[in-house]
Amino acid sequence: MFLCSHFILTQPVTFLVKHQQRCQEMEFAELIKTPRVDGVVLRRPFLPTVEGTLCLTGHHLILSSRQDNTEELWLLHANIDAIEKRFVGSLGTIIVKCKDLRVIQLDIPGMEECLNIASSIEVLSTLDSVSLMYPFFYRPMFQVIEDGWKSFLPEDAFKDLESMTEEWRLSDVNKDYSVCSSYPPLVAVPKDVDDDTLRKAAAFRHGGRFPVLSYYHKKNGMVMMRSGQPLTGTNGRRCKEDEKLINATLRAGKRGYIIDTRTVSVAQQAKARGGGFESEANYPQWRRIHKAIERSSILQESLIKLVEACNDQSHSMDRWLSKLEASNWQTHVKEILTTACLAAQCIDREGASVLVHGTEGTDSTLQVTSLAQIILDPACRTIQGFQALVEREWLQAGHPFQQRCSQSAYSNSKPRCEAPVFLLFLDCVWQILRQFPCSFQFSQHFLVLLFEHTYASQFGTFMGNSASERSKLNLSQKTVSLWSWVNRPQEVERLSNPLYEANCLVIWPSVAPQSLLLWEGVFLRWKRSSRCLDEAYDEMVHIIQYNNKELQNKVNNLRRQLAQLETEEPLLQTP
Amino acid sequence: MKYIQSSVEQVRLLERFSNKSTSGTLHLTATHLIFVESNNTATTAAQEIWILHHHIASVEKLSLTTSGCPLVIQCRNFRVVHFVVQRERDCHDIYSSLLRLLRPVSYDELYAFSYNPKQNEQQREEGWQLIDLGAEFERMGVPCDRWQLTDVNRDYKICETYPRDLYVPITASKPIIVGSSKFRSKGRFPVLTYFYQEKKAAVCRCSQPLSGFSARCLEDESMLQAISKANHNSRFVYVMDTRPKLNAMANRAAGKGYENEDNYSNIRFQFVGIENIHVMRTSLQKLLEVVGSRFLSVNDYLLGLESCGWLRHVKAVVDAAIFLTKAVTVEGASVLVHCSDGWDRTAQVCSLGALLMDPYYRTIKGFMVLIEKDWISFGHKFADRCDQLDGDPKEVSPVFTQFLECVWQLTEQFPQAFEFSEWLLLQIHEHVHSCQYGNFLANNQRRREELQLGDRTHSLWAFLLREQQNYLNPAYCPTYADTHPVLEPSTLPCHFKFWRNMYHQFDRSMHPRQSVLKNVLTLKESNCQLEDTIKDLETRLQKHGISPPTPDPQASPRDQRILPTRPHSLILGAPLSRKEAQRQQEEEEEEEEVGEEVTECCSDTERTVEGSSGTERKESYSDLQGTYGAKAEPAVVSLEFGVARMTC
C-alpha cells in the first residue's frame, strides 16, 4: 500500500523510449553520458530482484525488465539523497539512498557504464536551477477535475471566518510582498487595526512577520495568532503599534497567553542578536510561557541519527534503544505535541487568546499552530480540511519548504537549511491519529504521501519558500498542484480512513512517552515486508465496507419489499 | 473474622499519572477490595474498581499527610492504585486486613475453591474435558512407528513434576528411561513435546544433566541416541541449552551442567543465552519502576527500557524459538531443549517454537492446548512463580508473562496469523494470577490431582471459550496458515515494542481514546447480525410467496448467536460510537442507547497552565468500570455487600 503510484508505474516500453528521447533533446543531454545499460540488476529488501535495462532521463532513473507483468522502477532524481559506488571486478554496484528513506541497489555490468551512470545521477539529483525541476516538465496523465491551485484561496477561507465573527478583516497591506516577504498578499488582522499600524508592527517583528490570525475558535470566540519574535534587542525596544495590534484581539478584561516556543535562555540570548520576547511591563495583559522546541539544525541532526538507528543491522537491543534515545526524535515529537496541547488548552479550557512565536515564526511556530488546530477543529481532520490546513499554516504562512527539504537523512553534503520540520509535524499528526483512529477522515497513507511530496515531487505545490517565490515562479500556471491529484475520487478513496466517524469534539492526545510510538510507516517502512500488514489492513477495510455497503443495503431493500407487501395484503400478515 | 467485611467512606482514589482524584467508598469483602465512586451526577455511572485479593502483590501504607493516610496497592496485573483514607485508624484496619488476606498459606484458601459461577455440575465437568492432550499428540501424529506412549510415569514414580503420559522414542527401553532420569535434574528426562510431522522431526525437552565436571551416563547417551535415530532426516540432534554459557558452567560445580559433545555421539550442542528467573524478575521490576514514574521524559523512558533489559530478554526468547524452528523445519533435525530444571526457559522456547511451526497453536483453542501442554502439564511452577501461596519471594518470576509478551510481539508482526487478539493474552494473564480457576493452581499435575482441582474448581478454558467472540482478532485470515505454515519473524530490535496494554492496562491516560480493534470487532459482529436479519426477512418474504433472490453463496447460514457483552476495558478504548448505536437501534427495538463519544482528557499535568484552576473532567468515561473477572459474577458479591459495615 505504500508503493506510491507515481514512482513505480507500469508503462509500455515504447513510452519509455519516447520519454527518453524527449528528455534528451533538452538541456540534460550533455549530463547523461550513458543513457542506457542492459543487464542491470535491481535489489530491494523484501522484494524480488529485477533484471532489466536501466535508462537515465533528465528527471528519472528507470529500470525496465521488458517483461509485461513485472513492474518498472521509476525514480525521480530529485528523490535521490545520496549514492555510493562499489566495484567487484568489472561489476559495479550503485547504492541509491532516497529521500523517502528507501535504499536500493543497482548492479551494473561494466566499470565505465557504472561510473557514468553514477556521475550523471549525482549531477542530476543535485541540480540547483529551479527552472529545471521536474514539475515544470511534468504533464499530468490524469484528468484534472478541480485545479488544486484554486482550491484553497485565502479569500475563501476568510468567508468562513466572516460568517462567524465581524471582528476581523482581510488586509492587503502585503499585496506586493513589501511588508513581509514570507507572508501571503492577504492576511487576517483585527478589524480596528489599520494598515499603517501593521506596517509599523512589522518593522518590530522578525522578518516583518507581524501578528496575524491563525485560527478562530468558534466555540468561544478565542483566537490563535502567530508572528516572528519581537525585535526588542538588548535595550528593550518597544513598539506601541505592536502592542496595540495584539491587544486589539483581547476582549475587555481578558488576558491572553504568549507561547514562546524557545526556552527562556534561548529567548534571552536572542536579544543579543536584536531579537527577544515580549516583556511583562510592555505587555501587561499577556502571560508568557516558554517551551523548548529545538531549532531546525538540531532537528536535522536528530533525523539523521534516527534513520541511522533504524538502519542498524547489529541486532542488539541495547544498541537500538540507546541510538533511538540519542537521536532525540521522540523527545522532539513530545515537545511539539505538548506545546500544541498547551496552546489548545489555553484557547479551549482557559478561554484565552494565544499568540505563538519562536524566532522566525516559520518553523516551530507553525508546528504548534497547525497541531493545535488539529486538536481543536474537527474540520482539520478531514481530507479537504487537512489540505486547507497545510495550505494555510504552512504554504501561505511561509514555511521554507524548498530549503528545509532539499536534503534528507542520507545526504553527505553539509546541511545548510535542511530540517525535518514538516515531517515532525506529520509525525505528531500520526501520533494523534493513532490515539484517535476513528476521528480522522484520512489514513496514514495521506501523511506518508505528503512526506514524500515535500522531498521530491512531480507537482509544484511544495516548490519555493514562500507565496512570493511561488508567484514569481508562476507555479500555478506552469505546474500541476498536488491537490489536483489528491482530490480525484480514486485517490481520495485510497487515502480515506474506513473507520472515520465525524467527531465534533476537541481531541486531547496523551503525550506520555509510553503513548508515543515510532512512526513505522515512515521510519521502518523499508525495513520489513509490509505485505502482511497491508493484507491485514485490507481485511479490515473489507469488513467495514461489507457492513456499510452490502448488508445495510440488502436489509433496507428487504424491509422495503416486506413493508410494501404487508400494506398490500394486510390479511396475510404474520401473526 | 472481623476483618472480612467492612467499608470505609470518603476515600480518595488518586490517579496515577495526573493530579486528579475521585472520592468514594472502599469495601473489603472476603475476596475483593472494591472501590465505588460516590455518584455525584446521575447521568454517568459510578466508577467501580474491583481488586481480587489474589491480585494484590503488595500493600504499602505511606506516612500520614494532611489530607489523610495514603495506601498504595500494587497488583500482579500491573494495576497500581493509590488511595487516601481520611482517618489513619481506618487505613490501618484495611492495611492489616489486607496483609492477612493476601498471603494465603494453604490452597484451600484460594478463590478457585469458593468461586461459584452460575453453572451446573455437568457444565463444570465438561469444562475440564475441553482439552485433551492425548488427542493433541494424536493430532501431531504420535504415537507412530518411531514414537510411543510410555507408562513409566503412570504413578509419578520416575518424575513427579512430569505428567503421567509421556512420549518417548520406540527404541528407548524402560531401563534407558530410568537410567536417564536419574542422570537428569529432578528426574526430568528427555521426552517429546512437539512432533513436526512433515519432516518427522521432534522437539524434546528435559532438565540439565548431572554431569558435573566429568560424570557421564550411558543410559542418557542412549536416550539421546534413540531420539536421533527416530529421525531419519538428520544425522544429529541439536541440544539447545537455553542458559548463558557462564551459568551452565557454574552449575557444573554443583554436580550439574551440560552435555559433553565428546560423550554423546551425533549431537550438536548450542547455548542460546536466556537469563534466569532472578534476572527476569529484577528486569521487570526495573521496567515497572521506569514506566511507573510520573513526568517521565522520553529520554529517561528509552534509557530505562534499555537499562532494565526487558526487551533484550524478550528478544532472546524469540531468537531462541526462531533457532529451534529453523533447525526443525528447515534442517529437519530433532532438537532437545533444556535449561536448568527444564520448566521455565525450556517451556518458553518449546511453546514459542511450536507456535511458529504449527498454525494450530495460533487459534484460540490451539493456544489453550499449547499452554496446557508445555506449561501446565510439564510442570511450570505456577504456584511458585506467581506467588499463589505465601512462599519464597526468590521463586517468583514473570516467566509466563514474558512468554505471553513474546506471543504479543509475534501478533504485532503477523496481524493475520492469529485467531485471537491481545485481549485473550491479557485475560489469560489476569487469571493466571487471579486463582479464580483451577487450571494454574499448584506447581505440577501430581499436586493438582491431590487437590482434586477437576472436582472442586472451574476451568478457565471453558470460560474463555464461551466468550470467544471477545477474543477474536478481526484481521485473522484462516487461509494465512496455508501460505505461511511457519512464521519467520524479524528479529531486528526495532520490531520489539513496549507492551503498553499489558503494563499500563489500567492507566487510563496512556491509551488511545478510540480502539480500532473494538470498532472492527463490533462491525464484524454487526455484520453477522445483519446477515441474520436478512435471513429472517427473507423467510418472512417467503411467507408472502416471494422466494429470495438466488441465495448468496457467501452468506452461509449462521446459528442464532448470542453475543457476550463486550467487556469494558481501557485497551478497548471508548464506548460504542454513535453510528453503531444507531445501527443497533434500527435493528432492534427503540432501545435508547446512544453511545457516548470520546471526551477530552488532559492527561499531562505539564500541560496545565500555571495558576489555572486545573481542568475539571467532563466525565463520560464509562469504560473505567471494574475488572472484567470480577464483573463476571455479581451474585456472589452482592450478598457480601449487604453485610455489616465497619464498626470503628
XYZ file of C-alpha atoms in Angstrom, chain A:
575
model
C 0.000 0.000 0.000
C 2.955 2.235 0.444
C 4.278 1.884 -3.052
C 3.460 5.246 -4.325
C 1.882 5.038 -7.680
C 3.744 7.895 -9.246
C 7.168 6.433 -8.606
C 6.585 2.967 -9.809
C 4.377 2.666 -12.798
C 3.851 0.045 -15.326
C 4.421 1.662 -18.641
C 4.824 0.213 -22.062
C 8.418 0.237 -23.186
C 7.614 2.362 -26.195
C 6.521 5.109 -23.914
C 9.740 4.781 -22.046
C 11.771 5.283 -25.167
C 9.742 8.264 -26.276
C 10.080 9.822 -22.916
C 13.769 9.314 -23.069
C 14.051 10.919 -26.481
C 12.071 13.910 -25.394
C 14.313 14.460 -22.450
C 17.479 14.028 -24.402
C 16.511 16.789 -26.716
C 16.598 19.074 -23.772
C 19.462 20.543 -21.862
C 20.043 17.372 -19.875
C 21.604 15.549 -22.803
C 25.116 16.599 -22.006
C 24.739 15.485 -18.406
C 23.821 11.964 -19.385
C 26.910 10.201 -20.655
C 25.435 6.740 -20.750
C 21.700 6.915 -21.237
C 21.079 3.208 -21.076
C 22.644 -0.008 -19.853
C 21.347 -3.540 -20.301
C 21.604 -6.345 -17.811
C 21.252 -4.216 -14.726
C 20.026 -5.957 -11.580
C 17.880 -4.118 -9.090
C 17.897 -5.341 -5.496
C 15.482 -4.124 -2.858
C 14.803 -5.500 0.577
C 11.768 -7.808 0.766
C 11.072 -7.559 -2.946
C 12.196 -9.850 -5.746
C 15.234 -8.745 -7.683
C 14.561 -7.423 -11.159
C 16.927 -7.633 -14.086
C 16.464 -5.223 -16.941
C 17.505 -2.157 -18.789
C 18.460 0.956 -16.938
C 17.631 4.255 -18.615
C 18.515 7.704 -17.437
C 16.368 10.610 -18.475
C 16.514 14.205 -17.410
C 14.409 13.572 -14.354
C 14.111 9.844 -13.877
C 16.091 6.752 -13.314
C 14.106 4.000 -14.965
C 14.603 0.293 -14.763
C 12.513 -1.831 -17.052
C 12.596 -5.591 -17.181
C 10.896 -5.510 -20.592
C 8.538 -8.162 -19.404
C 4.870 -7.462 -19.419
C 3.982 -8.365 -15.911
C 6.826 -7.055 -13.834
C 6.854 -3.596 -12.516
C 9.301 -0.985 -13.554
C 11.183 1.297 -11.290
C 10.713 4.987 -11.925
C 12.753 7.012 -9.553
C 12.835 10.785 -9.620
C 16.387 12.079 -9.493
C 15.106 14.656 -7.066
C 14.276 11.819 -4.690
C 17.902 10.681 -4.547
C 19.611 11.833 -1.401
C 22.986 10.159 -1.793
C 24.691 7.395 -3.767
C 27.537 5.033 -3.057
C 29.633 3.148 -5.598
C 31.311 -0.209 -5.177
C 33.225 -2.377 -7.553
C 33.895 -6.063 -7.643
C 35.908 -6.769 -10.776
C 34.062 -5.178 -13.651
C 30.742 -5.386 -11.886
C 29.824 -2.067 -10.405
C 27.228 -1.503 -7.760
C 25.457 1.727 -7.051
C 23.603 2.044 -3.792
C 20.921 4.649 -4.125
C 19.655 6.237 -0.922
C 16.420 8.085 -1.383
C 14.884 10.998 0.427
C 11.871 8.848 1.281
C 14.421 6.730 3.235
C 14.363 3.800 0.838
C 17.681 2.229 -0.118
C 18.042 0.296 -3.357
C 20.973 -1.362 -5.018
C 21.768 -1.432 -8.739
C 24.310 -3.910 -10.068
C 25.672 -2.529 -13.316
C 27.937 -4.586 -15.569
C 30.868 -2.579 -16.882
C 33.050 -0.234 -14.923
C 32.711 2.667 -17.297
C 28.949 2.414 -17.567
C 28.680 2.295 -13.836
C 30.874 5.329 -13.325
C 28.990 7.267 -15.975
C 25.639 6.405 -14.500
C 26.815 7.301 -11.020
C 28.191 10.679 -12.026
C 25.066 11.503 -14.030
C 22.863 10.640 -11.096
C 24.987 12.770 -8.822
C 24.673 15.777 -11.058
C 21.035 15.298 -11.954
C 19.944 14.793 -8.361
C 21.582 17.977 -7.155
C 20.651 20.443 -9.877
C 20.356 23.871 -8.367
C 18.383 25.537 -11.069
C 14.747 25.705 -10.080
C 13.598 26.057 -13.650
C 14.973 22.597 -14.456
C 12.885 20.920 -11.772
C 10.589 18.149 -12.847
C 7.294 19.850 -12.019
C 7.925 22.247 -14.911
C 8.196 19.319 -17.289
C 5.523 17.081 -15.854
C 2.317 16.725 -17.824
C -0.488 15.102 -15.896
C -1.733 11.807 -17.231
C -4.922 12.139 -15.252
C -7.860 14.374 -15.771
C -7.748 17.413 -13.545
C -11.239 17.749 -12.163
C -10.562 20.560 -9.813
C -7.490 22.771 -10.109
C -5.691 22.432 -6.801
C -4.111 25.847 -7.233
C -7.546 27.378 -6.831
C -8.863 25.070 -4.140
C -7.691 26.933 -1.082
C -7.655 30.646 -1.683
C -7.305 32.919 1.374
C -10.399 34.828 0.271
C -12.483 31.684 0.554
C -11.070 30.806 3.940
C -11.902 34.291 5.121
C -15.503 33.924 4.036
C -15.908 31.184 6.616
C -14.442 33.440 9.253
C -16.745 36.271 8.284
C -19.721 34.075 8.861
C -18.598 33.572 12.459
C -17.287 36.955 13.507
C -17.049 40.533 12.401
C -14.018 41.377 14.466
C -11.513 40.563 11.751
C -10.719 41.916 8.329
C -8.611 40.796 5.412
C -5.764 43.219 4.828
C -3.862 43.526 1.565
C -1.083 45.537 3.155
C 1.343 42.899 1.894
C -0.042 42.769 -1.631
C 3.363 43.335 -3.221
C 5.185 41.356 -0.505
C 6.930 44.522 0.630
C 5.865 44.467 4.269
C 6.761 40.824 4.828
C 8.422 38.749 2.154
C 7.326 35.445 3.640
C 3.651 36.367 4.128
C 0.962 35.967 1.508
C -0.626 39.059 -0.058
C -3.720 38.749 2.105
C -3.713 38.278 5.873
C -6.421 38.399 8.521
C -5.973 41.071 11.195
C -8.174 42.733 13.848
C -10.746 44.976 12.243
C -9.801 48.010 14.313
C -6.160 47.987 13.295
C -5.270 49.906 10.170
C -2.628 49.027 7.620
C -0.278 51.703 8.839
C -0.168 50.159 12.293
C 0.530 46.822 10.642
C 3.483 48.264 8.754
C 4.941 49.646 11.956
C 4.349 46.428 13.854
C 6.002 44.529 11.007
C 9.126 46.588 11.412
C 9.240 45.435 15.027
C 8.928 41.744 14.242
C 11.476 39.291 12.873
C 11.239 39.029 9.110
C 8.394 41.535 9.141
C 6.134 38.798 10.448
C 3.652 40.876 12.399
C 0.964 39.032 14.397
C -1.759 37.662 12.145
C -4.751 35.444 12.694
C -4.054 31.745 12.555
C -7.214 30.232 13.990
C -10.567 31.365 15.281
C -12.167 29.065 17.854
C -15.838 29.160 17.053
C -16.890 27.690 20.389
C -15.798 30.669 22.471
C -14.511 33.254 20.005
C -10.929 32.939 21.202
C -8.149 33.195 18.651
C -4.668 31.957 17.960
C -2.197 34.302 16.293
C 1.323 33.787 15.101
C 4.235 36.059 14.355
C 8.026 36.343 14.387
C 9.875 37.306 17.555
C 9.707 40.972 18.619
C 12.905 42.871 17.899
C 13.385 44.239 21.391
C 17.143 43.814 21.401
C 19.277 44.272 24.469
C 17.906 47.661 25.377
C 14.312 46.598 25.400
C 12.882 48.436 22.430
C 9.144 48.637 22.380
C 6.598 49.272 19.691
C 3.243 50.791 20.590
C 1.697 49.656 17.332
C 2.669 46.064 18.014
C 1.165 46.260 21.482
C -1.958 47.865 20.063
C -2.227 45.170 17.407
C -2.178 42.238 19.726
C -4.193 43.914 22.472
C -6.899 44.516 19.890
C -7.509 40.799 19.908
C -8.349 40.654 23.608
C -11.854 41.030 24.916
C -12.344 43.617 27.642
C -10.814 42.475 30.916
C -9.422 39.297 29.406
C -5.829 38.189 29.419
C -4.040 36.277 26.746
C -1.123 33.914 26.532
C 2.041 34.301 24.543
C 3.618 30.940 23.817
C 7.277 31.334 23.001
C 8.477 28.046 21.526
C 12.001 28.688 22.842
C 13.322 28.237 26.346
C 13.847 31.362 28.428
C 17.600 31.214 27.983
C 17.420 30.837 24.211
C 14.990 33.734 24.077
C 17.322 35.805 26.271
C 20.252 35.052 24.014
C 18.206 36.158 21.036
C 18.241 39.684 22.459
C 21.916 39.973 21.713
C 21.125 39.465 18.054
C 18.388 42.054 18.064
C 15.560 39.642 18.793
C 13.837 39.000 22.090
C 10.450 38.483 23.680
C 7.523 40.474 24.973
C 8.244 41.888 28.420
C 5.635 41.853 31.173
C 5.967 45.603 31.527
C 5.019 46.383 27.959
C 2.506 43.589 27.531
C 0.762 43.507 30.921
C -2.310 41.787 29.566
C -0.315 38.801 28.365
C 1.219 35.951 30.233
C 4.256 34.457 28.572
C 5.014 30.728 28.587
C 8.282 29.339 27.294
C 8.548 25.868 25.817
C 11.529 24.051 24.403
C 11.132 23.164 20.749
C 14.532 22.798 19.151
C 15.812 24.835 16.269
C 15.871 23.374 12.821
C 19.548 22.431 12.603
C 19.207 20.245 15.679
C 16.131 18.584 14.189
C 18.040 17.639 11.051
C 20.753 16.029 13.133
C 18.061 14.176 15.036
C 16.565 12.814 11.814
C 19.952 11.629 10.583
C 20.607 9.828 13.845
C 17.157 8.280 13.917
C 17.436 6.919 10.390
C 20.876 5.584 11.175
C 19.469 3.824 14.226
C 16.693 2.305 12.123
C 19.249 1.060 9.600
C 21.463 -0.508 12.228
C 21.864 -4.172 11.460
C 23.603 -5.178 14.682
C 20.589 -6.967 16.155
C 21.467 -5.613 19.567
C 18.527 -4.387 21.574
C 20.649 -2.154 23.779
C 22.282 -0.540 20.815
C 18.950 0.116 19.174
C 17.375 1.639 22.262
C 20.368 3.780 23.056
C 20.597 5.006 19.478
C 16.892 5.721 19.437
C 17.283 7.643 22.650
C 20.348 9.510 21.425
C 18.513 10.605 18.294
C 16.084 12.576 20.490
C 13.452 12.295 17.803
C 10.705 11.139 20.133
C 11.637 13.924 22.538
C 11.025 16.441 19.775
C 7.703 14.813 18.987
C 6.681 15.005 22.621
C 7.823 18.593 22.982
C 5.966 19.778 19.906
C 2.803 17.900 20.824
C 2.946 19.202 24.375
C 3.289 22.777 23.205
C 0.415 22.367 20.770
C -1.723 20.898 23.561
C -0.822 23.844 25.736
C -1.907 26.305 23.064
C -5.131 24.386 22.542
C -5.709 24.240 26.269
C -5.297 27.994 26.675
C -7.876 28.564 23.977
C -10.419 25.887 24.776
C -10.105 25.430 28.528
C -8.847 28.769 29.719
C -10.898 30.739 27.251
C -7.953 32.912 26.377
C -6.436 34.076 23.139
C -2.958 32.976 22.246
C -0.018 34.367 20.318
C 2.579 31.807 19.229
C 6.078 32.613 18.047
C 9.628 31.338 18.153
C 12.425 33.128 16.373
C 11.476 33.480 12.723
C 7.970 32.195 13.144
C 8.275 29.903 10.148
C 9.083 26.571 11.788
C 8.244 25.638 15.367
C 5.552 28.312 15.390
C 3.780 26.631 12.509
C 4.136 23.181 14.055
C 2.346 24.465 17.125
C -0.387 26.473 15.434
C -1.223 23.732 12.946
C -1.267 20.917 15.513
C -3.381 22.974 17.897
C -5.916 23.262 15.098
C -5.913 19.510 14.557
C -6.723 19.128 18.237
C -9.367 21.833 18.363
C -11.015 21.871 14.987
C -12.727 18.765 13.597
C -12.644 20.291 10.119
C -8.855 19.946 10.019
C -9.234 16.206 10.438
C -10.926 15.758 7.087
C -9.036 15.204 3.857
C -10.008 18.569 2.414
C -9.617 20.309 5.733
C -6.152 18.944 6.244
C -5.105 20.158 2.810
C -6.515 23.552 3.676
C -4.551 23.493 6.918
C -1.296 22.643 5.133
C -2.014 25.332 2.568
C -2.899 27.962 5.177
C -0.498 27.220 8.015
C 2.495 26.003 6.066
C 2.486 27.106 2.438
C 0.831 30.504 2.789
C 2.417 31.047 6.172
C 5.827 30.880 4.560
C 7.465 27.682 5.739
C 10.580 27.496 3.531
C 9.852 24.054 2.078
C 12.497 24.209 -0.606
C 15.276 24.980 1.861
C 14.084 22.571 4.522
C 13.511 19.621 2.219
C 16.363 19.857 -0.247
C 18.239 17.057 1.550
C 17.027 14.220 3.694
C 18.667 11.856 6.171
C 21.330 10.267 3.950
C 22.903 13.315 2.415
C 26.650 13.663 2.859
C 26.748 17.303 1.938
C 26.935 19.788 4.742
C 23.436 20.733 5.815
C 22.534 24.313 5.076
C 18.952 24.989 5.999
C 17.611 21.463 5.815
C 15.355 20.349 8.634
C 12.509 17.861 9.013
C 10.199 20.466 10.483
C 7.214 19.434 8.401
C 7.992 15.733 8.834
C 7.892 16.216 12.597
C 4.532 17.879 12.219
C 3.297 14.891 10.189
C 4.702 12.540 12.827
C 2.767 14.401 15.524
C -0.412 14.191 13.441
C 0.205 10.468 13.085
C 0.543 10.147 16.857
C -2.835 11.824 17.318
C -4.279 9.690 14.546
C -3.064 6.576 16.371
C -4.759 7.728 19.531
C -7.993 8.714 17.804
C -8.123 6.235 14.934
C -11.763 6.973 14.178
C -11.626 10.760 14.247
C -9.666 11.382 11.074
C -11.097 11.133 7.596
C -7.701 10.205 6.227
C -5.405 7.302 6.962
C -1.688 7.436 7.483
C -1.224 6.946 3.736
C -2.072 10.584 3.310
C 0.609 11.650 5.766
C 3.180 9.418 4.081
C 2.194 10.841 0.705
C 2.729 14.383 1.947
C 6.100 13.401 3.392
C 7.171 12.039 0.015
C 5.986 15.031 -1.937
C 7.672 17.576 0.250
C 11.013 15.980 -0.586
C 10.513 15.050 -4.225
C 7.502 15.533 -6.400
C 6.168 15.953 -9.894
C 3.820 18.602 -8.525
C 4.643 22.231 -7.897
C 2.872 22.567 -4.563
C 5.876 22.376 -2.286
C 8.288 24.289 -4.529
C 9.671 27.617 -3.400
C 9.943 29.011 0.093
C 7.052 31.408 0.261
C 3.990 32.685 -1.505
C 6.056 35.381 -3.149
C 8.576 32.902 -4.545
C 5.808 30.691 -5.806
C 4.137 33.562 -7.557
C 7.442 34.628 -9.165
C 7.927 31.100 -10.467
C 4.382 31.265 -11.778
C 3.817 27.773 -10.442
C 0.065 27.853 -10.683
C 0.358 28.288 -14.433
C 3.385 26.154 -15.139
C 2.976 23.204 -12.824
C 0.277 20.921 -11.566
C -0.889 21.110 -7.947
C -0.631 18.088 -5.692
C -4.173 18.809 -4.564
C -5.406 18.293 -8.137
C -4.047 14.766 -7.916
C -5.201 14.070 -4.378
C -8.756 15.252 -4.824
C -9.672 12.817 -7.563
C -12.232 10.304 -6.306
C -9.958 7.249 -6.625
C -7.142 8.915 -4.716
C -9.494 10.212 -2.037
C -10.737 6.675 -1.637
C -7.220 5.350 -1.287
C -6.348 7.902 1.351
C -9.567 7.546 3.319
C -9.787 6.063 6.752
C -12.515 3.442 6.695
C -13.152 3.877 10.406
C -13.833 7.583 10.152
C -16.740 8.834 12.155
C -17.038 12.621 12.325
C -16.148 13.621 15.857
C -17.029 17.194 16.646
C -15.107 17.258 19.907
C -11.738 18.555 20.889
C -9.330 15.613 20.979
C -6.661 15.681 23.648
C -3.799 13.328 22.919
C -1.671 11.703 25.564
C 1.922 12.830 25.461
C 3.320 10.262 27.885
C 6.415 8.607 26.387
C 4.630 5.253 26.573
C 1.863 6.642 24.376
C 4.206 7.900 21.685
C 5.310 5.414 19.079
C 7.950 5.308 16.420
C 6.262 6.060 13.111
C 6.855 2.731 11.427
C 5.066 3.808 8.264
C 7.957 6.156 7.535
C 10.975 5.025 9.500
C 10.629 1.254 9.301
C 8.759 1.281 6.029
C 11.541 -0.358 4.054
C 12.734 -2.487 6.957
C 10.180 -5.204 6.705
C 7.859 -6.838 4.365
C 4.827 -4.666 4.608
C 2.750 -7.239 2.814
C 1.178 -8.910 5.810
C 0.413 -5.569 7.416
C -1.188 -4.399 4.180
C -3.279 -7.510 3.921
C -4.488 -7.114 7.478
C -5.428 -3.542 6.705
C -7.289 -4.578 3.573
C -9.178 -7.190 5.544
C -10.279 -4.527 7.974
C -11.424 -2.292 5.132
C -13.340 -5.223 3.725
C -15.186 -5.892 6.987
C -16.231 -2.285 7.211
C -17.325 -1.953 3.634
C -19.161 -5.238 3.644
C -21.146 -3.854 6.536
C -21.742 -0.399 5.239
C -22.487 -1.164 1.678
C -23.676 -4.664 1.020
C -25.500 -5.766 4.118
C -27.117 -2.474 5.040
C -28.449 -2.082 1.541
C -29.756 -5.586 1.446
C -31.566 -5.201 4.741
C -33.098 -1.946 3.626
C -34.254 -3.431 0.353
C -35.823 -6.434 2.008
C -37.532 -4.250 4.597
C -38.983 -2.053 1.898
C -40.188 -5.046 -0.055
C -41.796 -6.533 3.003
C -43.417 -3.300 4.054
C -44.904 -2.970 0.610
C -46.309 -6.449 0.663
C -47.697 -6.053 4.114
C -49.589 -2.925 3.220
C -50.903 -4.540 0.079
C -52.151 -7.686 1.696
C -52.822 -6.881 5.314
C -54.651 -10.113 5.922
C -51.653 -12.211 5.239
C -49.536 -10.524 7.820
C -47.644 -12.825 10.075
C -49.373 -13.223 13.373
